[in-house]
Amino acid sequence: MRLELVKNRHTTLIIYLPTYLPTCLPACLPACLPVCLPACPPACLPACLPACLPDYLTTYLPTYLPTYLLTYLPTYLPTYLPTYSALWEKGREREGEKRREGERERREREREVEERERERERERERREREEREREERERGEEGERGRKREKRERQERGEERERERERESRERERAERERELERRAREREREREERGREEKRTRREREERERERERERGERETERAERERRERERERESQRSLVAQSGDGDIDDVTDNLGMGILTMSQTDPTDPPQQFIDCLMKPSHGTSCAVLVDSRITHVLHPTSDLLQVANIGKKALANNVDPDETPHDALFA
């Protein structure tokens, strides 16, 4: 209770004192301002207050403010506190009355809303009842027609079920045909793939056989070339042996690089083209050129396209001029 009193007193000082202080100040102002305000009528207060306010602020306020705070405030505050408390209680009562009035209005509105809701519910039930009565009345009036309609509807439903069964049967047949077509298409596709794989295998085997034949042909060509090379080698060996029998010469470089035939011209009979030279030119295995030897020395390299008489003249000229084989240009040997 004491705490509540202190709380109410503080609430009074904080809330109601600033509100009602202008009302109680005129009662204590004459005591605080005995010179300025009593001599100034209320009508003249706005005019004379600025004149005496500086004097009040500098002289009377410092003098009388401590007296007011220490004497008049403790004296008159207990007198006004009950009044402020009563006013505060009245304010609380008015606030409570307002709340109760608002609560009553809210409950009244809720009752009105509930009443309207109940009215709508009663209206809805009435409409439903009227609808049921109307339907019963119509069923009573249309009983026979309803039975006929139900019979007709049953017949229509039976016919519809029959049509549905027929449609399902057709759908099943169509699905079966489609599955059969798909199965045949898959079989054809498998057969086509099988034929493609068979063709690929056949083509691969044929290519393998072709490569094998090509390899065998290459081997035969290699063997034939090897035989020809060995044949030419034997021919060159034979020619080298012939050169070795007739004397020294530098025919090896020519025969090794060009595969030439060898023609030896005797210095004793240089006038006629020897038959050996003609045989040399006519042999295809001797290559594209023939070498002219004079006393086992190479003097000229002659091509098969040369005229035989020109060849004979070259040989006779070489013998007549007594050509030194060491002075013969080697480039002429490979022309």
PDB file of C-alpha atoms in Angstrom, residues 6-256:
ATOM      1  CA  VAL A   6       4.667   6.403  -3.472  1.00  0.00           C
ATOM      2  CA  LYS A   7       4.008   5.223  -7.019  1.00  0.00           C
ATOM      3  CA  ASN A   8       0.845   7.314  -7.215  1.00  0.00           C
ATOM      4  CA  ARG A   9       2.655  10.322  -5.769  1.00  0.00           C
ATOM      5  CA  HIS A  10       5.434  10.048  -8.294  1.00  0.00           C
ATOM      6  CA  THR A  11       2.857   9.639 -11.057  1.00  0.00           C
ATOM      7  CA  THR A  12       1.108  12.735  -9.732  1.00  0.00           C
ATOM      8  CA  LEU A  13       4.334  14.748  -9.661  1.00  0.00           C
ATOM      9  CA  ILE A  14       5.344  13.594 -13.149  1.00  0.00           C
ATOM     10  CA  ILE A  15       1.980  13.770 -14.939  1.00  0.00           C
ATOM     11  CA  TYR A  16      -0.475  16.065 -13.144  1.00  0.00           C
ATOM     12  CA  LEU A  17       1.845  18.713 -11.633  1.00  0.00           C
ATOM     13  CA  PRO A  18       2.948  20.147 -15.027  1.00  0.00           C
ATOM     14  CA  THR A  19      -0.689  20.129 -16.072  1.00  0.00           C
ATOM     15  CA  TYR A  20      -2.164  21.988 -13.075  1.00  0.00           C
ATOM     16  CA  LEU A  21       0.866  24.128 -12.138  1.00  0.00           C
ATOM     17  CA  PRO A  22      -0.328  27.137 -14.183  1.00  0.00           C
ATOM     18  CA  THR A  23      -3.520  27.008 -12.122  1.00  0.00           C
ATOM     19  CA  CYS A  24      -1.796  27.185  -8.723  1.00  0.00           C
ATOM     20  CA  LEU A  25       0.965  29.609  -9.677  1.00  0.00           C
ATOM     21  CA  PRO A  26      -1.211  32.768  -9.460  1.00  0.00           C
ATOM     22  CA  ALA A  27      -1.852  31.926  -5.812  1.00  0.00           C
ATOM     23  CA  CYS A  28       1.827  31.847  -4.918  1.00  0.00           C
ATOM     24  CA  LEU A  29       3.173  34.417  -7.363  1.00  0.00           C
ATOM     25  CA  PRO A  30       2.151  37.448  -5.185  1.00  0.00           C
ATOM     26  CA  ALA A  31       4.268  36.017  -2.413  1.00  0.00           C
ATOM     27  CA  CYS A  32       7.157  35.463  -4.792  1.00  0.00           C
ATOM     28  CA  LEU A  33       6.799  38.712  -6.678  1.00  0.00           C
ATOM     29  CA  PRO A  34       5.385  41.198  -4.116  1.00  0.00           C
ATOM     30  CA  VAL A  35       6.633  44.239  -5.960  1.00  0.00           C
ATOM     31  CA  CYS A  36       6.132  43.680  -9.670  1.00  0.00           C
ATOM     32  CA  LEU A  37       2.949  41.685 -10.192  1.00  0.00           C
ATOM     33  CA  PRO A  38       0.626  43.215  -7.528  1.00  0.00           C
ATOM     34  CA  ALA A  39       1.309  46.688  -8.870  1.00  0.00           C
ATOM     35  CA  CYS A  40       0.610  45.623 -12.463  1.00  0.00           C
ATOM     36  CA  PRO A  41      -3.005  44.999 -13.469  1.00  0.00           C
ATOM     37  CA  PRO A  42      -3.644  41.838 -15.479  1.00  0.00           C
ATOM     38  CA  ALA A  43      -4.499  43.872 -18.564  1.00  0.00           C
ATOM     39  CA  CYS A  44      -1.167  45.675 -18.381  1.00  0.00           C
ATOM     40  CA  LEU A  45       0.830  42.523 -17.595  1.00  0.00           C
ATOM     41  CA  PRO A  46       2.050  41.940 -21.198  1.00  0.00           C
ATOM     42  CA  ALA A  47       3.348  45.521 -21.265  1.00  0.00           C
ATOM     43  CA  CYS A  48       4.945  45.783 -17.845  1.00  0.00           C
ATOM     44  CA  LEU A  49       6.292  42.237 -17.568  1.00  0.00           C
ATOM     45  CA  PRO A  50       9.172  42.865 -20.026  1.00  0.00           C
ATOM     46  CA  ALA A  51      10.053  45.968 -17.996  1.00  0.00           C
ATOM     47  CA  CYS A  52      10.271  44.216 -14.642  1.00  0.00           C
ATOM     48  CA  LEU A  53      11.419  40.799 -15.884  1.00  0.00           C
ATOM     49  CA  PRO A  54      15.148  41.705 -15.967  1.00  0.00           C
ATOM     50  CA  ASP A  55      14.897  43.092 -12.424  1.00  0.00           C
ATOM     51  CA  TYR A  56      13.037  39.928 -11.411  1.00  0.00           C
ATOM     52  CA  LEU A  57      15.639  37.661 -12.947  1.00  0.00           C
ATOM     53  CA  THR A  58      18.610  39.514 -11.415  1.00  0.00           C
ATOM     54  CA  THR A  59      17.223  40.509  -7.974  1.00  0.00           C
ATOM     55  CA  TYR A  60      14.037  38.787  -6.876  1.00  0.00           C
ATOM     56  CA  LEU A  61      14.509  35.343  -8.418  1.00  0.00           C
ATOM     57  CA  PRO A  62      17.868  34.637  -6.691  1.00  0.00           C
ATOM     58  CA  THR A  63      16.423  35.991  -3.450  1.00  0.00           C
ATOM     59  CA  TYR A  64      13.009  34.356  -3.321  1.00  0.00           C
ATOM     60  CA  LEU A  65      13.638  31.085  -5.264  1.00  0.00           C
ATOM     61  CA  PRO A  66      15.391  29.346  -2.337  1.00  0.00           C
ATOM     62  CA  THR A  67      12.652  30.564  -0.016  1.00  0.00           C
ATOM     63  CA  TYR A  68       9.994  29.262  -2.426  1.00  0.00           C
ATOM     64  CA  LEU A  69      11.683  25.902  -2.810  1.00  0.00           C
ATOM     65  CA  LEU A  70      12.367  25.479   0.910  1.00  0.00           C
ATOM     66  CA  THR A  71       9.239  27.040   2.408  1.00  0.00           C
ATOM     67  CA  TYR A  72       6.253  27.391   0.087  1.00  0.00           C
ATOM     68  CA  LEU A  73       6.751  24.210  -1.949  1.00  0.00           C
ATOM     69  CA  PRO A  74       6.924  21.883   1.116  1.00  0.00           C
ATOM     70  CA  THR A  75       4.039  23.808   2.642  1.00  0.00           C
ATOM     71  CA  TYR A  76       1.603  23.857  -0.257  1.00  0.00           C
ATOM     72  CA  LEU A  77       2.606  20.607  -2.033  1.00  0.00           C
ATOM     73  CA  PRO A  78       0.959  18.324   0.592  1.00  0.00           C
ATOM     74  CA  THR A  79      -2.144  20.482   0.258  1.00  0.00           C
ATOM     75  CA  TYR A  80      -2.380  20.015  -3.483  1.00  0.00           C
ATOM     76  CA  LEU A  81      -1.309  16.347  -3.619  1.00  0.00           C
ATOM     77  CA  PRO A  82      -4.672  14.968  -2.429  1.00  0.00           C
ATOM     78  CA  THR A  83      -6.360  17.157  -5.012  1.00  0.00           C
ATOM     79  CA  TYR A  84      -4.039  15.855  -7.707  1.00  0.00           C
ATOM     80  CA  SER A  85      -4.546  12.277  -6.465  1.00  0.00           C
ATOM     81  CA  ALA A  86      -8.312  12.704  -6.576  1.00  0.00           C
ATOM     82  CA  LEU A  87      -8.084  14.138 -10.050  1.00  0.00           C
ATOM     83  CA  TRP A  88      -5.855  11.232 -11.054  1.00  0.00           C
ATOM     84  CA  GLU A  89      -8.336   8.733  -9.619  1.00  0.00           C
ATOM     85  CA  LYS A  90     -11.129  10.475 -11.491  1.00  0.00           C
ATOM     86  CA  GLY A  91      -9.065  10.290 -14.637  1.00  0.00           C
ATOM     87  CA  ARG A  92      -8.536   6.589 -14.055  1.00  0.00           C
ATOM     88  CA  GLU A  93     -12.253   6.138 -13.468  1.00  0.00           C
ATOM     89  CA  ARG A  94     -13.012   7.994 -16.679  1.00  0.00           C
ATOM     90  CA  GLU A  95     -10.482   5.827 -18.516  1.00  0.00           C
ATOM     91  CA  GLY A  96     -12.059   2.716 -17.017  1.00  0.00           C
ATOM     92  CA  GLU A  97     -15.500   3.950 -17.971  1.00  0.00           C
ATOM     93  CA  LYS A  98     -14.296   4.572 -21.496  1.00  0.00           C
ATOM     94  CA  ARG A  99     -12.813   1.078 -21.639  1.00  0.00           C
ATOM     95  CA  ARG A 100     -16.007  -0.440 -20.290  1.00  0.00           C
ATOM     96  CA  GLU A 101     -18.023   1.588 -22.778  1.00  0.00           C
ATOM     97  CA  GLY A 102     -15.773   0.415 -25.598  1.00  0.00           C
ATOM     98  CA  GLU A 103     -16.113  -3.159 -24.354  1.00  0.00           C
ATOM     99  CA  ARG A 104     -19.901  -2.817 -24.288  1.00  0.00           C
ATOM    100  CA  GLU A 105     -19.883  -1.383 -27.796  1.00  0.00           C
ATOM    101  CA  ARG A 106     -17.600  -4.199 -28.982  1.00  0.00           C
ATOM    102  CA  ARG A 107     -19.865  -6.832 -27.423  1.00  0.00           C
ATOM    103  CA  GLU A 108     -22.861  -5.109 -28.963  1.00  0.00           C
ATOM    104  CA  ARG A 109     -21.224  -5.188 -32.376  1.00  0.00           C
ATOM    105  CA  GLU A 110     -20.327  -8.837 -31.902  1.00  0.00           C
ATOM    106  CA  ARG A 111     -23.925  -9.591 -30.935  1.00  0.00           C
ATOM    107  CA  GLU A 112     -25.127  -7.774 -34.024  1.00  0.00           C
ATOM    108  CA  VAL A 113     -22.689  -9.712 -36.192  1.00  0.00           C
ATOM    109  CA  GLU A 114     -23.778 -12.990 -34.600  1.00  0.00           C
ATOM    110  CA  GLU A 115     -27.410 -12.031 -35.085  1.00  0.00           C
ATOM    111  CA  ARG A 116     -26.817 -11.275 -38.752  1.00  0.00           C
ATOM    112  CA  GLU A 117     -24.943 -14.561 -39.113  1.00  0.00           C
ATOM    113  CA  ARG A 118     -27.812 -16.462 -37.487  1.00  0.00           C
ATOM    114  CA  GLU A 119     -30.245 -14.639 -39.774  1.00  0.00           C
ATOM    115  CA  ARG A 120     -28.228 -15.648 -42.828  1.00  0.00           C
ATOM    116  CA  GLU A 121     -28.081 -19.236 -41.555  1.00  0.00           C
ATOM    117  CA  ARG A 122     -31.864 -19.279 -41.064  1.00  0.00           C
ATOM    118  CA  GLU A 123     -32.310 -17.827 -44.572  1.00  0.00           C
ATOM    119  CA  ARG A 124     -30.019 -20.473 -46.046  1.00  0.00           C
ATOM    120  CA  GLU A 125     -31.878 -23.269 -44.236  1.00  0.00           C
ATOM    121  CA  ARG A 126     -35.179 -21.869 -45.470  1.00  0.00           C
ATOM    122  CA  ARG A 127     -33.938 -21.816 -49.061  1.00  0.00           C
ATOM    123  CA  GLU A 128     -32.634 -25.369 -48.752  1.00  0.00           C
ATOM    124  CA  ARG A 129     -35.919 -26.517 -47.291  1.00  0.00           C
ATOM    125  CA  GLU A 130     -37.831 -24.845 -50.103  1.00  0.00           C
ATOM    126  CA  GLU A 131     -35.460 -26.434 -52.641  1.00  0.00           C
ATOM    127  CA  ARG A 132     -36.010 -29.893 -51.133  1.00  0.00           C
ATOM    128  CA  GLU A 133     -39.765 -29.387 -51.120  1.00  0.00           C
ATOM    129  CA  ARG A 134     -39.689 -28.259 -54.726  1.00  0.00           C
ATOM    130  CA  GLU A 135     -37.568 -31.255 -55.726  1.00  0.00           C
ATOM    131  CA  GLU A 136     -39.905 -33.632 -53.902  1.00  0.00           C
ATOM    132  CA  ARG A 137     -42.846 -32.024 -55.576  1.00  0.00           C
ATOM    133  CA  GLU A 138     -41.202 -32.306 -58.974  1.00  0.00           C
ATOM    134  CA  ARG A 139     -40.286 -35.941 -58.288  1.00  0.00           C
ATOM    135  CA  GLY A 140     -43.859 -36.623 -57.330  1.00  0.00           C
ATOM    136  CA  GLU A 141     -45.073 -34.994 -60.524  1.00  0.00           C
ATOM    137  CA  GLU A 142     -42.476 -36.656 -62.726  1.00  0.00           C
ATOM    138  CA  GLY A 143     -42.393 -40.112 -61.166  1.00  0.00           C
ATOM    139  CA  GLU A 144     -43.493 -41.944 -64.270  1.00  0.00           C
ATOM    140  CA  ARG A 145     -41.416 -39.816 -66.539  1.00  0.00           C
ATOM    141  CA  GLY A 146     -38.492 -40.318 -64.196  1.00  0.00           C
ATOM    142  CA  ARG A 147     -38.884 -44.097 -64.326  1.00  0.00           C
ATOM    143  CA  LYS A 148     -39.031 -43.992 -68.104  1.00  0.00           C
ATOM    144  CA  ARG A 149     -36.032 -41.701 -68.179  1.00  0.00           C
ATOM    145  CA  GLU A 150     -34.116 -44.023 -65.863  1.00  0.00           C
ATOM    146  CA  LYS A 151     -35.001 -46.976 -68.065  1.00  0.00           C
ATOM    147  CA  ARG A 152     -33.870 -45.069 -71.129  1.00  0.00           C
ATOM    148  CA  GLU A 153     -30.694 -44.027 -69.357  1.00  0.00           C
ATOM    149  CA  ARG A 154     -30.001 -47.648 -68.377  1.00  0.00           C
ATOM    150  CA  GLN A 155     -30.469 -48.690 -71.967  1.00  0.00           C
ATOM    151  CA  GLU A 156     -28.187 -45.879 -73.117  1.00  0.00           C
ATOM    152  CA  ARG A 157     -25.599 -46.867 -70.524  1.00  0.00           C
ATOM    153  CA  GLY A 158     -25.811 -50.482 -71.690  1.00  0.00           C
ATOM    154  CA  GLU A 159     -25.394 -49.401 -75.294  1.00  0.00           C
ATOM    155  CA  GLU A 160     -22.535 -47.146 -74.280  1.00  0.00           C
ATOM    156  CA  ARG A 161     -20.827 -50.025 -72.450  1.00  0.00           C
ATOM    157  CA  GLU A 162     -21.294 -52.199 -75.525  1.00  0.00           C
ATOM    158  CA  ARG A 163     -19.779 -49.515 -77.731  1.00  0.00           C
ATOM    159  CA  GLU A 164     -16.971 -49.103 -75.226  1.00  0.00           C
ATOM    160  CA  ARG A 165     -16.254 -52.844 -75.328  1.00  0.00           C
ATOM    161  CA  GLU A 166     -16.234 -52.764 -79.124  1.00  0.00           C
ATOM    162  CA  ARG A 167     -13.929 -49.745 -79.092  1.00  0.00           C
ATOM    163  CA  GLU A 168     -11.605 -51.465 -76.620  1.00  0.00           C
ATOM    164  CA  SER A 169     -11.636 -54.580 -78.820  1.00  0.00           C
ATOM    165  CA  ARG A 170     -10.719 -52.494 -81.860  1.00  0.00           C
ATOM    166  CA  GLU A 171      -8.012 -50.745 -79.850  1.00  0.00           C
ATOM    167  CA  ARG A 172      -6.576 -54.091 -78.768  1.00  0.00           C
ATOM    168  CA  GLU A 173      -6.602 -55.356 -82.348  1.00  0.00           C
ATOM    169  CA  ARG A 174      -4.975 -52.169 -83.575  1.00  0.00           C
ATOM    170  CA  ALA A 175      -2.344 -52.361 -80.815  1.00  0.00           C
ATOM    171  CA  GLU A 176      -1.740 -56.014 -81.737  1.00  0.00           C
ATOM    172  CA  ARG A 177      -1.290 -55.094 -85.394  1.00  0.00           C
ATOM    173  CA  GLU A 178       1.072 -52.268 -84.453  1.00  0.00           C
ATOM    174  CA  ARG A 179       3.099 -54.616 -82.257  1.00  0.00           C
ATOM    175  CA  GLU A 180       3.225 -57.143 -85.100  1.00  0.00           C
ATOM    176  CA  LEU A 181       4.365 -54.431 -87.514  1.00  0.00           C
ATOM    177  CA  GLU A 182       6.979 -53.241 -85.035  1.00  0.00           C
ATOM    178  CA  ARG A 183       8.171 -56.837 -84.544  1.00  0.00           C
ATOM    179  CA  ARG A 184       8.471 -57.332 -88.300  1.00  0.00           C
ATOM    180  CA  ALA A 185      10.241 -53.990 -88.648  1.00  0.00           C
ATOM    181  CA  ARG A 186      12.679 -55.009 -85.898  1.00  0.00           C
ATOM    182  CA  GLU A 187      13.242 -58.348 -87.624  1.00  0.00           C
ATOM    183  CA  ARG A 188      13.875 -56.591 -90.935  1.00  0.00           C
ATOM    184  CA  GLU A 189      16.212 -54.198 -89.159  1.00  0.00           C
ATOM    185  CA  ARG A 190      18.069 -57.110 -87.577  1.00  0.00           C
ATOM    186  CA  GLU A 191      18.272 -58.865 -90.936  1.00  0.00           C
ATOM    187  CA  ARG A 192      19.543 -55.657 -92.543  1.00  0.00           C
ATOM    188  CA  GLU A 193      22.100 -55.228 -89.794  1.00  0.00           C
ATOM    189  CA  GLU A 194      23.060 -58.891 -90.176  1.00  0.00           C
ATOM    190  CA  ARG A 195      23.469 -58.455 -93.937  1.00  0.00           C
ATOM    191  CA  GLY A 196      25.476 -55.286 -93.320  1.00  0.00           C
ATOM    192  CA  ARG A 197      27.749 -57.106 -90.884  1.00  0.00           C
ATOM    193  CA  GLU A 198      28.056 -60.016 -93.342  1.00  0.00           C
ATOM    194  CA  GLU A 199      28.901 -57.587 -96.148  1.00  0.00           C
ATOM    195  CA  LYS A 200      31.426 -55.839 -93.934  1.00  0.00           C
ATOM    196  CA  ARG A 201      32.958 -59.199 -93.002  1.00  0.00           C
ATOM    197  CA  THR A 202      33.007 -60.267 -96.673  1.00  0.00           C
ATOM    198  CA  ARG A 203      34.498 -56.933 -97.701  1.00  0.00           C
ATOM    199  CA  ARG A 204      37.054 -57.169 -94.918  1.00  0.00           C
ATOM    200  CA  GLU A 205      37.970 -60.708 -95.958  1.00  0.00           C
ATOM    201  CA  ARG A 206      38.182 -59.612 -99.587  1.00  0.00           C
ATOM    202  CA  GLU A 207      40.378 -56.695 -98.572  1.00  0.00           C
ATOM    203  CA  GLU A 208      42.485 -59.093 -96.517  1.00  0.00           C
ATOM    204  CA  ARG A 209      42.840 -61.373 -99.527  1.00  0.00           C
ATOM    205  CA  GLU A 210      43.660 -58.363-101.721  1.00  0.00           C
ATOM    206  CA  ARG A 211      46.295 -57.227 -99.243  1.00  0.00           C
ATOM    207  CA  GLU A 212      47.638 -60.784 -99.079  1.00  0.00           C
ATOM    208  CA  ARG A 213      47.800 -60.986-102.875  1.00  0.00           C
ATOM    209  CA  GLU A 214      49.389 -57.523-102.954  1.00  0.00           C
ATOM    210  CA  ARG A 215      51.906 -58.619-100.368  1.00  0.00           C
ATOM    211  CA  GLU A 216      52.631 -61.797-102.311  1.00  0.00           C
ATOM    212  CA  ARG A 217      52.887 -59.763-105.512  1.00  0.00           C
ATOM    213  CA  GLY A 218      55.281 -57.381-103.765  1.00  0.00           C
ATOM    214  CA  GLU A 219      57.294 -60.324-102.505  1.00  0.00           C
ATOM    215  CA  ARG A 220      57.382 -61.788-106.023  1.00  0.00           C
ATOM    216  CA  GLU A 221      58.404 -58.375-107.399  1.00  0.00           C
ATOM    217  CA  THR A 222      61.073 -58.149-104.735  1.00  0.00           C
ATOM    218  CA  GLU A 223      62.276 -61.652-105.545  1.00  0.00           C
ATOM    219  CA  ARG A 224      62.248 -60.894-109.265  1.00  0.00           C
ATOM    220  CA  ALA A 225      64.137 -57.619-108.675  1.00  0.00           C
ATOM    221  CA  GLU A 226      66.551 -59.516-106.465  1.00  0.00           C
ATOM    222  CA  ARG A 227      67.031 -62.151-109.166  1.00  0.00           C
ATOM    223  CA  GLU A 228      67.562 -59.432-111.775  1.00  0.00           C
ATOM    224  CA  ARG A 229      69.988 -57.681-109.444  1.00  0.00           C
ATOM    225  CA  ARG A 230      71.863 -60.927-108.905  1.00  0.00           C
ATOM    226  CA  GLU A 231      71.782 -61.538-112.695  1.00  0.00           C
ATOM    227  CA  ARG A 232      73.189 -58.076-113.336  1.00  0.00           C
ATOM    228  CA  GLU A 233      75.710 -58.627-110.609  1.00  0.00           C
ATOM    229  CA  ARG A 234      76.809 -61.863-112.245  1.00  0.00           C
ATOM    230  CA  GLU A 235      76.958 -60.042-115.617  1.00  0.00           C
ATOM    231  CA  ARG A 236      79.077 -57.293-114.094  1.00  0.00           C
ATOM    232  CA  GLU A 237      81.295 -59.875-112.484  1.00  0.00           C
ATOM    233  CA  SER A 238      81.662 -61.513-115.893  1.00  0.00           C
ATOM    234  CA  GLN A 239      82.529 -58.154-117.475  1.00  0.00           C
ATOM    235  CA  ARG A 240      84.970 -57.373-114.669  1.00  0.00           C
ATOM    236  CA  SER A 241      86.637 -60.710-115.255  1.00  0.00           C
ATOM    237  CA  LEU A 242      86.805 -59.853-118.967  1.00  0.00           C
ATOM    238  CA  VAL A 243      88.393 -56.494-118.167  1.00  0.00           C
ATOM    239  CA  ALA A 244      90.764 -58.144-115.755  1.00  0.00           C
ATOM    240  CA  GLN A 245      91.874 -60.536-118.484  1.00  0.00           C
ATOM    241  CA  SER A 246      92.513 -57.697-120.976  1.00  0.00           C
ATOM    242  CA  GLY A 247      94.368 -55.388-118.567  1.00  0.00           C
ATOM    243  CA  ASP A 248      93.943 -52.789-115.865  1.00  0.00           C
ATOM    244  CA  GLY A 249      91.163 -50.201-116.137  1.00  0.00           C
ATOM    245  CA  ASP A 250      88.925 -47.943-114.121  1.00  0.00           C
ATOM    246  CA  ILE A 251      85.669 -49.502-115.337  1.00  0.00           C
ATOM    247  CA  ASP A 252      84.415 -50.431-111.856  1.00  0.00           C
ATOM    248  CA  ASP A 253      82.982 -47.018-111.004  1.00  0.00           C
ATOM    249  CA  VAL A 254      81.060 -46.841-114.263  1.00  0.00           C
ATOM    250  CA  THR A 255      79.654 -50.356-114.102  1.00  0.00           C
ATOM    251  CA  ASP A 256      78.718 -50.053-110.447  1.00  0.00           C
TER     252      ASP A 256
END
